[in-house]
């Protein structure tokens, strides 16, 4: 199985919206993490850990129910660097060891993290699936790889 950096899988489908065809992207990538699956899932399930592995995320605060307030530092092309705060949701699914998340907005951004036992004792496989109408595939793929590598570093160093 490949590690991040070998290329994120993605596909686009086009849908008509008000007479214009828009691309919707589906992305996925996986990584092997050298910790048991239950420990990785416990780490992922804690909203407060999000900034330790999500690129540009500077804070994540749980709210009532499945709501989360997140702040990210962004540097958009042609615009000034700034911090943005928004609402998102995160649902922890104990059965099947998965997390589902999303954020309201024009890009229909949502995804899923899934943890399964690895091929060797003490390892697990983490898969990220992401859907967005944001069609800059290379940037999205790089963001997924950054998150996977950051998560691997964070959780493996926490286990030492």
PDB file of C-alpha atoms in Angstrom:
ATOM      1  CA  UNK A   1       0.000   0.000   0.000  1.00  0.00           C
ATOM      2  CA  UNK A   2       1.279   3.461  -0.796  1.00  0.00           C
ATOM      3  CA  UNK A   3       2.036   6.284   1.621  1.00  0.00           C
ATOM      4  CA  UNK A   4       0.876   9.891   1.202  1.00  0.00           C
ATOM      5  CA  UNK A   5       2.985  11.757  -1.272  1.00  0.00           C
ATOM      6  CA  UNK A   6       2.490   9.132  -3.973  1.00  0.00           C
ATOM      7  CA  UNK A   7      -0.633  11.000  -5.104  1.00  0.00           C
ATOM      8  CA  UNK A   8      -4.114  11.397  -3.767  1.00  0.00           C
ATOM      9  CA  UNK A   9      -6.917   9.546  -5.515  1.00  0.00           C
ATOM     10  CA  UNK A  10      -9.553  11.860  -6.857  1.00  0.00           C
ATOM     11  CA  UNK A  11     -12.353  12.038  -9.351  1.00  0.00           C
ATOM     12  CA  UNK A  12     -14.627  14.775 -10.535  1.00  0.00           C
ATOM     13  CA  UNK A  13     -18.211  14.694 -11.614  1.00  0.00           C
ATOM     14  CA  UNK A  14     -19.980  17.568 -13.255  1.00  0.00           C
ATOM     15  CA  UNK A  15     -23.457  18.689 -12.242  1.00  0.00           C
ATOM     16  CA  UNK A  16     -25.598  21.526 -13.598  1.00  0.00           C
ATOM     17  CA  UNK A  17     -26.333  24.350 -11.159  1.00  0.00           C
ATOM     18  CA  UNK A  18     -28.497  27.159 -12.499  1.00  0.00           C
ATOM     19  CA  UNK A  19     -27.518  26.338 -16.075  1.00  0.00           C
ATOM     20  CA  UNK A  20     -23.757  26.173 -15.375  1.00  0.00           C
ATOM     21  CA  UNK A  21     -21.814  22.916 -15.115  1.00  0.00           C
ATOM     22  CA  UNK A  22     -19.783  22.739 -11.894  1.00  0.00           C
ATOM     23  CA  UNK A  23     -17.149  20.174 -10.952  1.00  0.00           C
ATOM     24  CA  UNK A  24     -17.515  18.355  -7.652  1.00  0.00           C
ATOM     25  CA  UNK A  25     -14.417  16.592  -6.362  1.00  0.00           C
ATOM     26  CA  UNK A  26     -14.102  13.395  -4.368  1.00  0.00           C
ATOM     27  CA  UNK A  27     -10.679  12.727  -2.863  1.00  0.00           C
ATOM     28  CA  UNK A  28      -9.180   9.934  -0.763  1.00  0.00           C
ATOM     29  CA  UNK A  29      -5.827   8.919   0.628  1.00  0.00           C
ATOM     30  CA  UNK A  30      -4.502   6.551   3.319  1.00  0.00           C
ATOM     31  CA  UNK A  31      -1.510   6.195   5.602  1.00  0.00           C
ATOM     32  CA  UNK A  32      -0.139   3.560   7.967  1.00  0.00           C
ATOM     33  CA  UNK A  33       0.245   4.819  11.545  1.00  0.00           C
ATOM     34  CA  UNK A  34       2.432   2.993  14.053  1.00  0.00           C
ATOM     35  CA  UNK A  35      -0.013   2.940  16.963  1.00  0.00           C
ATOM     36  CA  UNK A  36      -2.918   0.586  17.725  1.00  0.00           C
ATOM     37  CA  UNK A  37      -6.191   1.521  16.017  1.00  0.00           C
ATOM     38  CA  UNK A  38      -8.068   2.172  19.287  1.00  0.00           C
ATOM     39  CA  UNK A  39      -5.449   4.728  20.375  1.00  0.00           C
ATOM     40  CA  UNK A  40      -5.525   6.535  17.032  1.00  0.00           C
ATOM     41  CA  UNK A  41      -9.312   6.619  17.096  1.00  0.00           C
ATOM     42  CA  UNK A  42      -9.335   8.023  20.649  1.00  0.00           C
ATOM     43  CA  UNK A  43      -6.875  10.733  19.548  1.00  0.00           C
ATOM     44  CA  UNK A  44      -8.963  11.626  16.491  1.00  0.00           C
ATOM     45  CA  UNK A  45     -12.173  11.702  18.530  1.00  0.00           C
ATOM     46  CA  UNK A  46     -10.847  14.553  20.695  1.00  0.00           C
ATOM     47  CA  UNK A  47     -11.783  17.772  18.868  1.00  0.00           C
ATOM     48  CA  UNK A  48      -9.067  19.691  20.717  1.00  0.00           C
ATOM     49  CA  UNK A  49      -6.386  17.712  18.800  1.00  0.00           C
ATOM     50  CA  UNK A  50      -7.508  19.007  15.386  1.00  0.00           C
ATOM     51  CA  UNK A  51      -5.003  21.914  15.237  1.00  0.00           C
ATOM     52  CA  UNK A  52      -2.095  19.553  15.900  1.00  0.00           C
ATOM     53  CA  UNK A  53      -2.567  17.854  12.530  1.00  0.00           C
ATOM     54  CA  UNK A  54      -4.831  19.991  10.337  1.00  0.00           C
ATOM     55  CA  UNK A  55      -2.880  22.405   8.141  1.00  0.00           C
ATOM     56  CA  UNK A  56      -3.638  26.057   8.913  1.00  0.00           C
ATOM     57  CA  UNK A  57      -6.111  25.244  11.720  1.00  0.00           C
ATOM     58  CA  UNK A  58      -5.218  27.247  14.830  1.00  0.00           C
ATOM     59  CA  UNK A  59      -8.063  26.302  17.173  1.00  0.00           C
ATOM     60  CA  UNK A  60     -11.033  23.969  17.488  1.00  0.00           C
ATOM     61  CA  UNK A  61     -13.585  24.382  20.260  1.00  0.00           C
ATOM     62  CA  UNK A  62     -16.396  21.887  20.811  1.00  0.00           C
ATOM     63  CA  UNK A  63     -19.867  23.374  21.109  1.00  0.00           C
ATOM     64  CA  UNK A  64     -23.260  21.854  21.859  1.00  0.00           C
ATOM     65  CA  UNK A  65     -24.037  18.577  20.089  1.00  0.00           C
ATOM     66  CA  UNK A  66     -21.823  17.876  17.099  1.00  0.00           C
ATOM     67  CA  UNK A  67     -20.975  21.533  16.440  1.00  0.00           C
ATOM     68  CA  UNK A  68     -17.378  22.804  16.500  1.00  0.00           C
ATOM     69  CA  UNK A  69     -16.023  26.347  16.179  1.00  0.00           C
ATOM     70  CA  UNK A  70     -12.782  26.362  14.201  1.00  0.00           C
ATOM     71  CA  UNK A  71     -10.265  29.092  13.406  1.00  0.00           C
ATOM     72  CA  UNK A  72      -7.753  28.824  10.565  1.00  0.00           C
ATOM     73  CA  UNK A  73      -4.944  31.033   9.326  1.00  0.00           C
ATOM     74  CA  UNK A  74      -5.300  31.416   5.562  1.00  0.00           C
ATOM     75  CA  UNK A  75      -3.246  33.063   2.839  1.00  0.00           C
ATOM     76  CA  UNK A  76      -5.533  33.182  -0.205  1.00  0.00           C
ATOM     77  CA  UNK A  77      -4.055  34.172  -3.577  1.00  0.00           C
ATOM     78  CA  UNK A  78      -4.644  37.846  -4.307  1.00  0.00           C
ATOM     79  CA  UNK A  79      -5.948  38.591  -0.803  1.00  0.00           C
ATOM     80  CA  UNK A  80      -4.314  39.408   2.532  1.00  0.00           C
ATOM     81  CA  UNK A  81      -3.313  36.726   4.990  1.00  0.00           C
ATOM     82  CA  UNK A  82      -5.850  36.464   7.821  1.00  0.00           C
ATOM     83  CA  UNK A  83      -7.544  34.329  10.451  1.00  0.00           C
ATOM     84  CA  UNK A  84     -11.068  33.105   9.755  1.00  0.00           C
ATOM     85  CA  UNK A  85     -13.480  31.536  12.229  1.00  0.00           C
ATOM     86  CA  UNK A  86     -16.416  29.388  11.219  1.00  0.00           C
ATOM     87  CA  UNK A  87     -18.771  26.714  12.422  1.00  0.00           C
ATOM     88  CA  UNK A  88     -18.393  23.082  11.435  1.00  0.00           C
ATOM     89  CA  UNK A  89     -19.734  19.742  12.617  1.00  0.00           C
ATOM     90  CA  UNK A  90     -17.978  16.551  13.686  1.00  0.00           C
ATOM     91  CA  UNK A  91     -19.679  13.217  14.346  1.00  0.00           C
ATOM     92  CA  UNK A  92     -17.806  10.412  16.071  1.00  0.00           C
ATOM     93  CA  UNK A  93     -18.961   6.931  15.036  1.00  0.00           C
ATOM     94  CA  UNK A  94     -17.603   4.452  17.598  1.00  0.00           C
ATOM     95  CA  UNK A  95     -18.898   1.514  15.597  1.00  0.00           C
ATOM     96  CA  UNK A  96     -16.633   1.261  12.582  1.00  0.00           C
ATOM     97  CA  UNK A  97     -14.100   3.721  14.095  1.00  0.00           C
ATOM     98  CA  UNK A  98     -14.925   6.667  11.875  1.00  0.00           C
ATOM     99  CA  UNK A  99     -15.418  10.407  12.122  1.00  0.00           C
ATOM    100  CA  UNK A 100     -17.543  12.421   9.763  1.00  0.00           C
ATOM    101  CA  UNK A 101     -17.197  16.178   9.414  1.00  0.00           C
ATOM    102  CA  UNK A 102     -18.373  19.062   7.343  1.00  0.00           C
ATOM    103  CA  UNK A 103     -18.633  22.804   7.097  1.00  0.00           C
ATOM    104  CA  UNK A 104     -21.428  24.918   5.707  1.00  0.00           C
ATOM    105  CA  UNK A 105     -20.669  27.038   2.692  1.00  0.00           C
ATOM    106  CA  UNK A 106     -20.586  27.146  -1.053  1.00  0.00           C
ATOM    107  CA  UNK A 107     -18.082  24.294  -1.483  1.00  0.00           C
ATOM    108  CA  UNK A 108     -20.228  21.469  -0.009  1.00  0.00           C
ATOM    109  CA  UNK A 109     -17.244  20.454   2.124  1.00  0.00           C
ATOM    110  CA  UNK A 110     -17.587  17.189   4.049  1.00  0.00           C
ATOM    111  CA  UNK A 111     -15.583  14.068   4.663  1.00  0.00           C
ATOM    112  CA  UNK A 112     -14.815  11.002   6.690  1.00  0.00           C
ATOM    113  CA  UNK A 113     -11.831   9.559   8.552  1.00  0.00           C
ATOM    114  CA  UNK A 114     -11.820   5.804   8.975  1.00  0.00           C
ATOM    115  CA  UNK A 115      -9.428   3.804  11.193  1.00  0.00           C
ATOM    116  CA  UNK A 116      -8.841   0.078  10.769  1.00  0.00           C
ATOM    117  CA  UNK A 117      -6.356  -2.395  12.184  1.00  0.00           C
ATOM    118  CA  UNK A 118      -3.035  -2.537  10.349  1.00  0.00           C
ATOM    119  CA  UNK A 119      -1.324  -5.513   8.813  1.00  0.00           C
ATOM    120  CA  UNK A 120       1.198  -5.659  11.685  1.00  0.00           C
ATOM    121  CA  UNK A 121       0.554  -5.619  15.446  1.00  0.00           C
ATOM    122  CA  UNK A 122       0.576  -2.088  16.842  1.00  0.00           C
ATOM    123  CA  UNK A 123      -0.233  -0.437  13.513  1.00  0.00           C
ATOM    124  CA  UNK A 124      -3.374   0.843  11.891  1.00  0.00           C
ATOM    125  CA  UNK A 125      -4.509   2.262   8.585  1.00  0.00           C
ATOM    126  CA  UNK A 126      -6.089   5.718   8.431  1.00  0.00           C
ATOM    127  CA  UNK A 127      -8.130   6.649   5.373  1.00  0.00           C
ATOM    128  CA  UNK A 128      -9.447  10.132   4.599  1.00  0.00           C
ATOM    129  CA  UNK A 129     -12.317  10.667   2.177  1.00  0.00           C
ATOM    130  CA  UNK A 130     -13.234  14.223   1.225  1.00  0.00           C
ATOM    131  CA  UNK A 131     -15.927  15.762  -0.942  1.00  0.00           C
ATOM    132  CA  UNK A 132     -15.847  19.381  -2.033  1.00  0.00           C
ATOM    133  CA  UNK A 133     -16.926  21.521  -4.942  1.00  0.00           C
ATOM    134  CA  UNK A 134     -13.509  23.174  -4.654  1.00  0.00           C
ATOM    135  CA  UNK A 135     -11.905  21.896  -7.851  1.00  0.00           C
ATOM    136  CA  UNK A 136      -8.244  22.784  -7.403  1.00  0.00           C
ATOM    137  CA  UNK A 137      -7.363  19.105  -7.050  1.00  0.00           C
ATOM    138  CA  UNK A 138      -3.636  19.541  -6.514  1.00  0.00           C
ATOM    139  CA  UNK A 139      -4.182  21.922  -3.569  1.00  0.00           C
ATOM    140  CA  UNK A 140      -6.830  19.691  -2.018  1.00  0.00           C
ATOM    141  CA  UNK A 141      -4.651  16.607  -2.472  1.00  0.00           C
ATOM    142  CA  UNK A 142      -1.679  18.372  -0.870  1.00  0.00           C
ATOM    143  CA  UNK A 143      -3.884  19.428   2.059  1.00  0.00           C
ATOM    144  CA  UNK A 144      -5.000  15.836   2.612  1.00  0.00           C
ATOM    145  CA  UNK A 145      -1.407  14.601   2.511  1.00  0.00           C
ATOM    146  CA  UNK A 146      -0.297  17.350   4.931  1.00  0.00           C
ATOM    147  CA  UNK A 147      -3.088  16.373   7.327  1.00  0.00           C
ATOM    148  CA  UNK A 148      -2.275  12.650   7.135  1.00  0.00           C
ATOM    149  CA  UNK A 149       1.453  13.223   7.654  1.00  0.00           C
ATOM    150  CA  UNK A 150       0.777  15.709  10.472  1.00  0.00           C
ATOM    151  CA  UNK A 151      -1.566  13.303  12.184  1.00  0.00           C
ATOM    152  CA  UNK A 152       0.935  10.446  11.873  1.00  0.00           C
ATOM    153  CA  UNK A 153       3.706  12.596  13.414  1.00  0.00           C
ATOM    154  CA  UNK A 154       1.438  13.928  16.192  1.00  0.00           C
ATOM    155  CA  UNK A 155      -0.011  10.644  17.348  1.00  0.00           C
ATOM    156  CA  UNK A 156       3.204   8.621  16.996  1.00  0.00           C
ATOM    157  CA  UNK A 157       5.182  11.209  18.998  1.00  0.00           C
ATOM    158  CA  UNK A 158       2.433  11.317  21.649  1.00  0.00           C
ATOM    159  CA  UNK A 159       2.814   7.536  22.020  1.00  0.00           C
ATOM    160  CA  UNK A 160       6.568   7.702  22.728  1.00  0.00           C
TER     161      UNK A 160
END
